[in-house]
mmCIF file of C-alpha atoms in Angstrom:
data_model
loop_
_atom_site.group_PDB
_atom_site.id
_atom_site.type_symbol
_atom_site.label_atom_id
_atom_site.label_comp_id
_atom_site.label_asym_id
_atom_site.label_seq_id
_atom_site.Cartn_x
_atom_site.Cartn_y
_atom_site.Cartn_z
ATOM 1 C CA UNK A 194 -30.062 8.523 11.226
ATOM 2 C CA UNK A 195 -32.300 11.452 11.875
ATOM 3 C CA UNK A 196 -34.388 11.285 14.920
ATOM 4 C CA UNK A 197 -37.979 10.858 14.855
ATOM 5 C CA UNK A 198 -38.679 14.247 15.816
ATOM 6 C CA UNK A 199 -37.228 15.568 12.768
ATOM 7 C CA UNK A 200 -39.478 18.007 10.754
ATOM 8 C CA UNK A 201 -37.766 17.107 7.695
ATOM 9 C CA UNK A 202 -37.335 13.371 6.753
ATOM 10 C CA UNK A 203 -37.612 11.516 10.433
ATOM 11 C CA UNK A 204 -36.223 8.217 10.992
ATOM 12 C CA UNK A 205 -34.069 8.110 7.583
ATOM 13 C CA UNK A 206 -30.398 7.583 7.266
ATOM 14 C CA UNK A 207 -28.941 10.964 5.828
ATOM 15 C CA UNK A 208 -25.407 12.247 5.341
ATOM 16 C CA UNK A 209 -22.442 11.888 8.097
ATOM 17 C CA UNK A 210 -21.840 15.593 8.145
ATOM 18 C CA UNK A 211 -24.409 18.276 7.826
ATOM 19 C CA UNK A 212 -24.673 21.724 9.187
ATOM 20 C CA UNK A 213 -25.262 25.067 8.272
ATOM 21 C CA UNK A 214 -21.776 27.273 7.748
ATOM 22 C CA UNK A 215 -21.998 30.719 10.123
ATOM 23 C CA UNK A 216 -21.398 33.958 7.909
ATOM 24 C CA UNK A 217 -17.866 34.338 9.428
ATOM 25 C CA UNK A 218 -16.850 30.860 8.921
ATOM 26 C CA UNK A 219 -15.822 29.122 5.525
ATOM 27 C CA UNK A 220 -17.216 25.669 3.913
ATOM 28 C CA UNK A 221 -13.907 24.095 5.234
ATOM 29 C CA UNK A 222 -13.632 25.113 8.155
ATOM 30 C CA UNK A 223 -17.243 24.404 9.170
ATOM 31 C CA UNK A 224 -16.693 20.484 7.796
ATOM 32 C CA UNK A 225 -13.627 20.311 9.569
ATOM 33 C CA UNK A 226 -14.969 21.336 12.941
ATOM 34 C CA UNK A 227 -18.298 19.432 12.377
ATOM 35 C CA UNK A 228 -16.626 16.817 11.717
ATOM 36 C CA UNK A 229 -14.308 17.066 15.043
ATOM 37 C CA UNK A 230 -17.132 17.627 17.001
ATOM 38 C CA UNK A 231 -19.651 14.802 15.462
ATOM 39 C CA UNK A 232 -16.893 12.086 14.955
ATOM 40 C CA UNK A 233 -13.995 12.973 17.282
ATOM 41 C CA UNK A 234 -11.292 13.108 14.263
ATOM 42 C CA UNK A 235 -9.989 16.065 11.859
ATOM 43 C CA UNK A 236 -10.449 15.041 8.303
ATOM 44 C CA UNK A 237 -7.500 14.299 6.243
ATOM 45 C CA UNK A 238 -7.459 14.860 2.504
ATOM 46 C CA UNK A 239 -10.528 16.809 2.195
ATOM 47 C CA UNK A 240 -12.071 16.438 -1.152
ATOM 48 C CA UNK A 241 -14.595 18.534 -2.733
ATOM 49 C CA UNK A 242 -16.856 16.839 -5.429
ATOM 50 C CA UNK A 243 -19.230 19.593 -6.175
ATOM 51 C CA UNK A 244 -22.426 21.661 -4.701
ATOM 52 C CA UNK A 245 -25.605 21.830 -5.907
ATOM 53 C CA UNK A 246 -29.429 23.433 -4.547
ATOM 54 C CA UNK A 247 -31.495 21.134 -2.662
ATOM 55 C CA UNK A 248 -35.363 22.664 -2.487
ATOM 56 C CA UNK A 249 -36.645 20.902 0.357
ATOM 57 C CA UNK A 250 -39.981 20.594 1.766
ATOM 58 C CA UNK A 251 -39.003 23.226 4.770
ATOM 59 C CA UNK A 252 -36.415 25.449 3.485
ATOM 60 C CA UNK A 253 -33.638 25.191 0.481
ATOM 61 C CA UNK A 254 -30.394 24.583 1.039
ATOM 62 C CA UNK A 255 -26.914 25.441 -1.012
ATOM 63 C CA UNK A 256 -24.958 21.564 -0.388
ATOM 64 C CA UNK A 257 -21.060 21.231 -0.810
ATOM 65 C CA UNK A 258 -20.459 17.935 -0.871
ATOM 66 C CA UNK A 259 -17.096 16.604 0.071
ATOM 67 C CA UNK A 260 -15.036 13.375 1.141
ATOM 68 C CA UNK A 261 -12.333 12.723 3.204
ATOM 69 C CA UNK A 262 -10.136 9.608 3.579
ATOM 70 C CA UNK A 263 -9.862 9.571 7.275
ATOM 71 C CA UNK A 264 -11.740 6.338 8.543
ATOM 72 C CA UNK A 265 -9.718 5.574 11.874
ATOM 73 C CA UNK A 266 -10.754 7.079 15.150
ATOM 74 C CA UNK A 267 -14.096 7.447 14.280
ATOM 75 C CA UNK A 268 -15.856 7.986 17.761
ATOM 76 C CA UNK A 269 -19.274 9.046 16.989
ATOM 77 C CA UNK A 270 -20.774 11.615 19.868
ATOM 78 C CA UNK A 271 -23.973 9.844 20.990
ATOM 79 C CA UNK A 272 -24.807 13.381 22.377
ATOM 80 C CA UNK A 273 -24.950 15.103 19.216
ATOM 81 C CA UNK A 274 -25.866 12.131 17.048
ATOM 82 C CA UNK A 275 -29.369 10.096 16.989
ATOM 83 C CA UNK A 276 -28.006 7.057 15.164
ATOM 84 C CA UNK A 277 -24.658 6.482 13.355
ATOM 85 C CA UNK A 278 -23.842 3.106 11.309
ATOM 86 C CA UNK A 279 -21.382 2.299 8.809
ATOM 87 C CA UNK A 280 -22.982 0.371 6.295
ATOM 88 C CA UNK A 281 -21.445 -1.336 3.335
ATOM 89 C CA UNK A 282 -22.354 -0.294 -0.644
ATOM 90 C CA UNK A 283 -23.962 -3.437 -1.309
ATOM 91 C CA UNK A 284 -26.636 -2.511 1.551
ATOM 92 C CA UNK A 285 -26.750 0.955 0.498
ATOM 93 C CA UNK A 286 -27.396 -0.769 -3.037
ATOM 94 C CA UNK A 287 -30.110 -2.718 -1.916
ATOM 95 C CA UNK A 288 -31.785 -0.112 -0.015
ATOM 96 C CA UNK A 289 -31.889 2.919 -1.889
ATOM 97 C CA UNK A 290 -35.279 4.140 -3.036
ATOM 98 C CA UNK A 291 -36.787 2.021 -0.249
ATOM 99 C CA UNK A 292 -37.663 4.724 1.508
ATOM 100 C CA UNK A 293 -34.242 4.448 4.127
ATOM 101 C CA UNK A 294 -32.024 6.666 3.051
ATOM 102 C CA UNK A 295 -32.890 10.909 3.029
ATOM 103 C CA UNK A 296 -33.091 12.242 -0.742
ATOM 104 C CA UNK A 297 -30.323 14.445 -0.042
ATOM 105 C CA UNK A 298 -28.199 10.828 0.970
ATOM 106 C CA UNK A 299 -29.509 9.486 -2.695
ATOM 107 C CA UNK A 300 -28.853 11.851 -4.300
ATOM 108 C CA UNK A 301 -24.841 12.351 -3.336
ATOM 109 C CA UNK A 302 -24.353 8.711 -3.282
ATOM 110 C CA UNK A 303 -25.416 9.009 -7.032
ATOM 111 C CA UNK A 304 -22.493 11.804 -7.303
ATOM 112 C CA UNK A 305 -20.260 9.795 -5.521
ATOM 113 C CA UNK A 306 -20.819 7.103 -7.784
ATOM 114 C CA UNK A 307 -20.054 9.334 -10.777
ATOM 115 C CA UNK A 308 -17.283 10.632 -9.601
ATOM 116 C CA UNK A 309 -15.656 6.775 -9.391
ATOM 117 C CA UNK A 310 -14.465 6.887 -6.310
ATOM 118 C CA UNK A 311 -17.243 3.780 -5.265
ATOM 119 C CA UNK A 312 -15.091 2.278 -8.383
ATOM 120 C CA UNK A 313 -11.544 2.613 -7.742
ATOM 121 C CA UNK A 314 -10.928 4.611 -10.564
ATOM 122 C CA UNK A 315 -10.294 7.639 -8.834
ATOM 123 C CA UNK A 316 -9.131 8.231 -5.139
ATOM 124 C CA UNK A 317 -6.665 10.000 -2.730
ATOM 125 C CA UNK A 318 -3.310 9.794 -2.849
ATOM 126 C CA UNK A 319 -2.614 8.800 0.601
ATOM 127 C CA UNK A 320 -1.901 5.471 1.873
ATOM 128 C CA UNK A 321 -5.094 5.265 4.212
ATOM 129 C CA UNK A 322 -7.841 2.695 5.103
ATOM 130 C CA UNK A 323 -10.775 4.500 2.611
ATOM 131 C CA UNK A 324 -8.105 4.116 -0.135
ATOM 132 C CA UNK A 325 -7.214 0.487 0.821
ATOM 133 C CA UNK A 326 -11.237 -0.507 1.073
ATOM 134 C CA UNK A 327 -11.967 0.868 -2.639
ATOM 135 C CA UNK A 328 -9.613 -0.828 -4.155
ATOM 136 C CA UNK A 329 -10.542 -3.923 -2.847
ATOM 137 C CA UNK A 330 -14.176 -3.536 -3.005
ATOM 138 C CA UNK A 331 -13.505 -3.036 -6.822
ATOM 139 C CA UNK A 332 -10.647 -6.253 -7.144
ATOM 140 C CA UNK A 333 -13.575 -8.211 -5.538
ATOM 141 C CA UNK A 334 -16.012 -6.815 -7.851
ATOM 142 C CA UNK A 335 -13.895 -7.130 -10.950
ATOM 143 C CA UNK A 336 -13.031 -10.728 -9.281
ATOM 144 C CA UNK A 337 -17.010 -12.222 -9.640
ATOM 145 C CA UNK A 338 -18.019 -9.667 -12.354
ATOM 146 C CA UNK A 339 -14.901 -12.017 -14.407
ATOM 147 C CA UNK A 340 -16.313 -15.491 -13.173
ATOM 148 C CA UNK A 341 -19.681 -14.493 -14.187
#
């Protein structure tokens, strides 16, 4: 969660990784090393799912949005972090556009969604615990959506 101190959207739940990439450095790097130093793990199976512009209220920014598979280890760095909580997608559900979540956080969970990766349909290859977690999210889904 960003702090309330933050110039641009205090106090609302925005995405796990986000910094600005150095001129010398590449996207990949940057997430990678981000990600290290915000969650104490390397990501695994990176994923890209696509970039896009986001005009904000202080400055624009050019967003590559990506996913990894790697959910063990995750030791957020209380130094570097204001709040971090995993929440599940039926309380993201019921709280976006309820003025919790960052625009920026709407708006990729809405490309996440599209890409079907929230559905099963489409995920990494790997035998990991993201992997495991869709799938049953969507067999439990599929499982009440069929005694409805």
């Amino acid at each position: 969660r960003r702090s309330a101190e933050d110039r641009s959207e205090p106090n609302l739940w925005d995405a796990s990784v986000s910094r600005k990439v150095r001129l010398s450095a590449s996207v990949e790097s940057t997430v990678k090393e981000k990600t290290e130093e915000l969650y104490g793990i390397e990501p695994e199976n990176l994923l890209f799912l696509t970039n896009y512009i986001y005009y904000g209220e202080f400055c624009d920014n050019y967003i590559y949005l990506f996913v990894t598979c790697r959910t063990d280890g995750i030791d957020p760095n209380t130094d570097k972090l204001y709040a971090s909580k995993w929440w599940t997608l039926r309380q993201i559900e019921e709280n976006l556009g309820g003025g919790v979540f960052s625009e920026r956080f709407e708006t990729e969970f809405q490309i996440l969604k599209r890409s079907g990766l929230l559905d099963g349909e489409v995920f990494c290859d790997c035998d990991c615990k993201l992997r495991n977690v869709i799938i049953s999210a969507s067999d439990n889904k599929n499982s009440i959506q069929g005694n409805e």
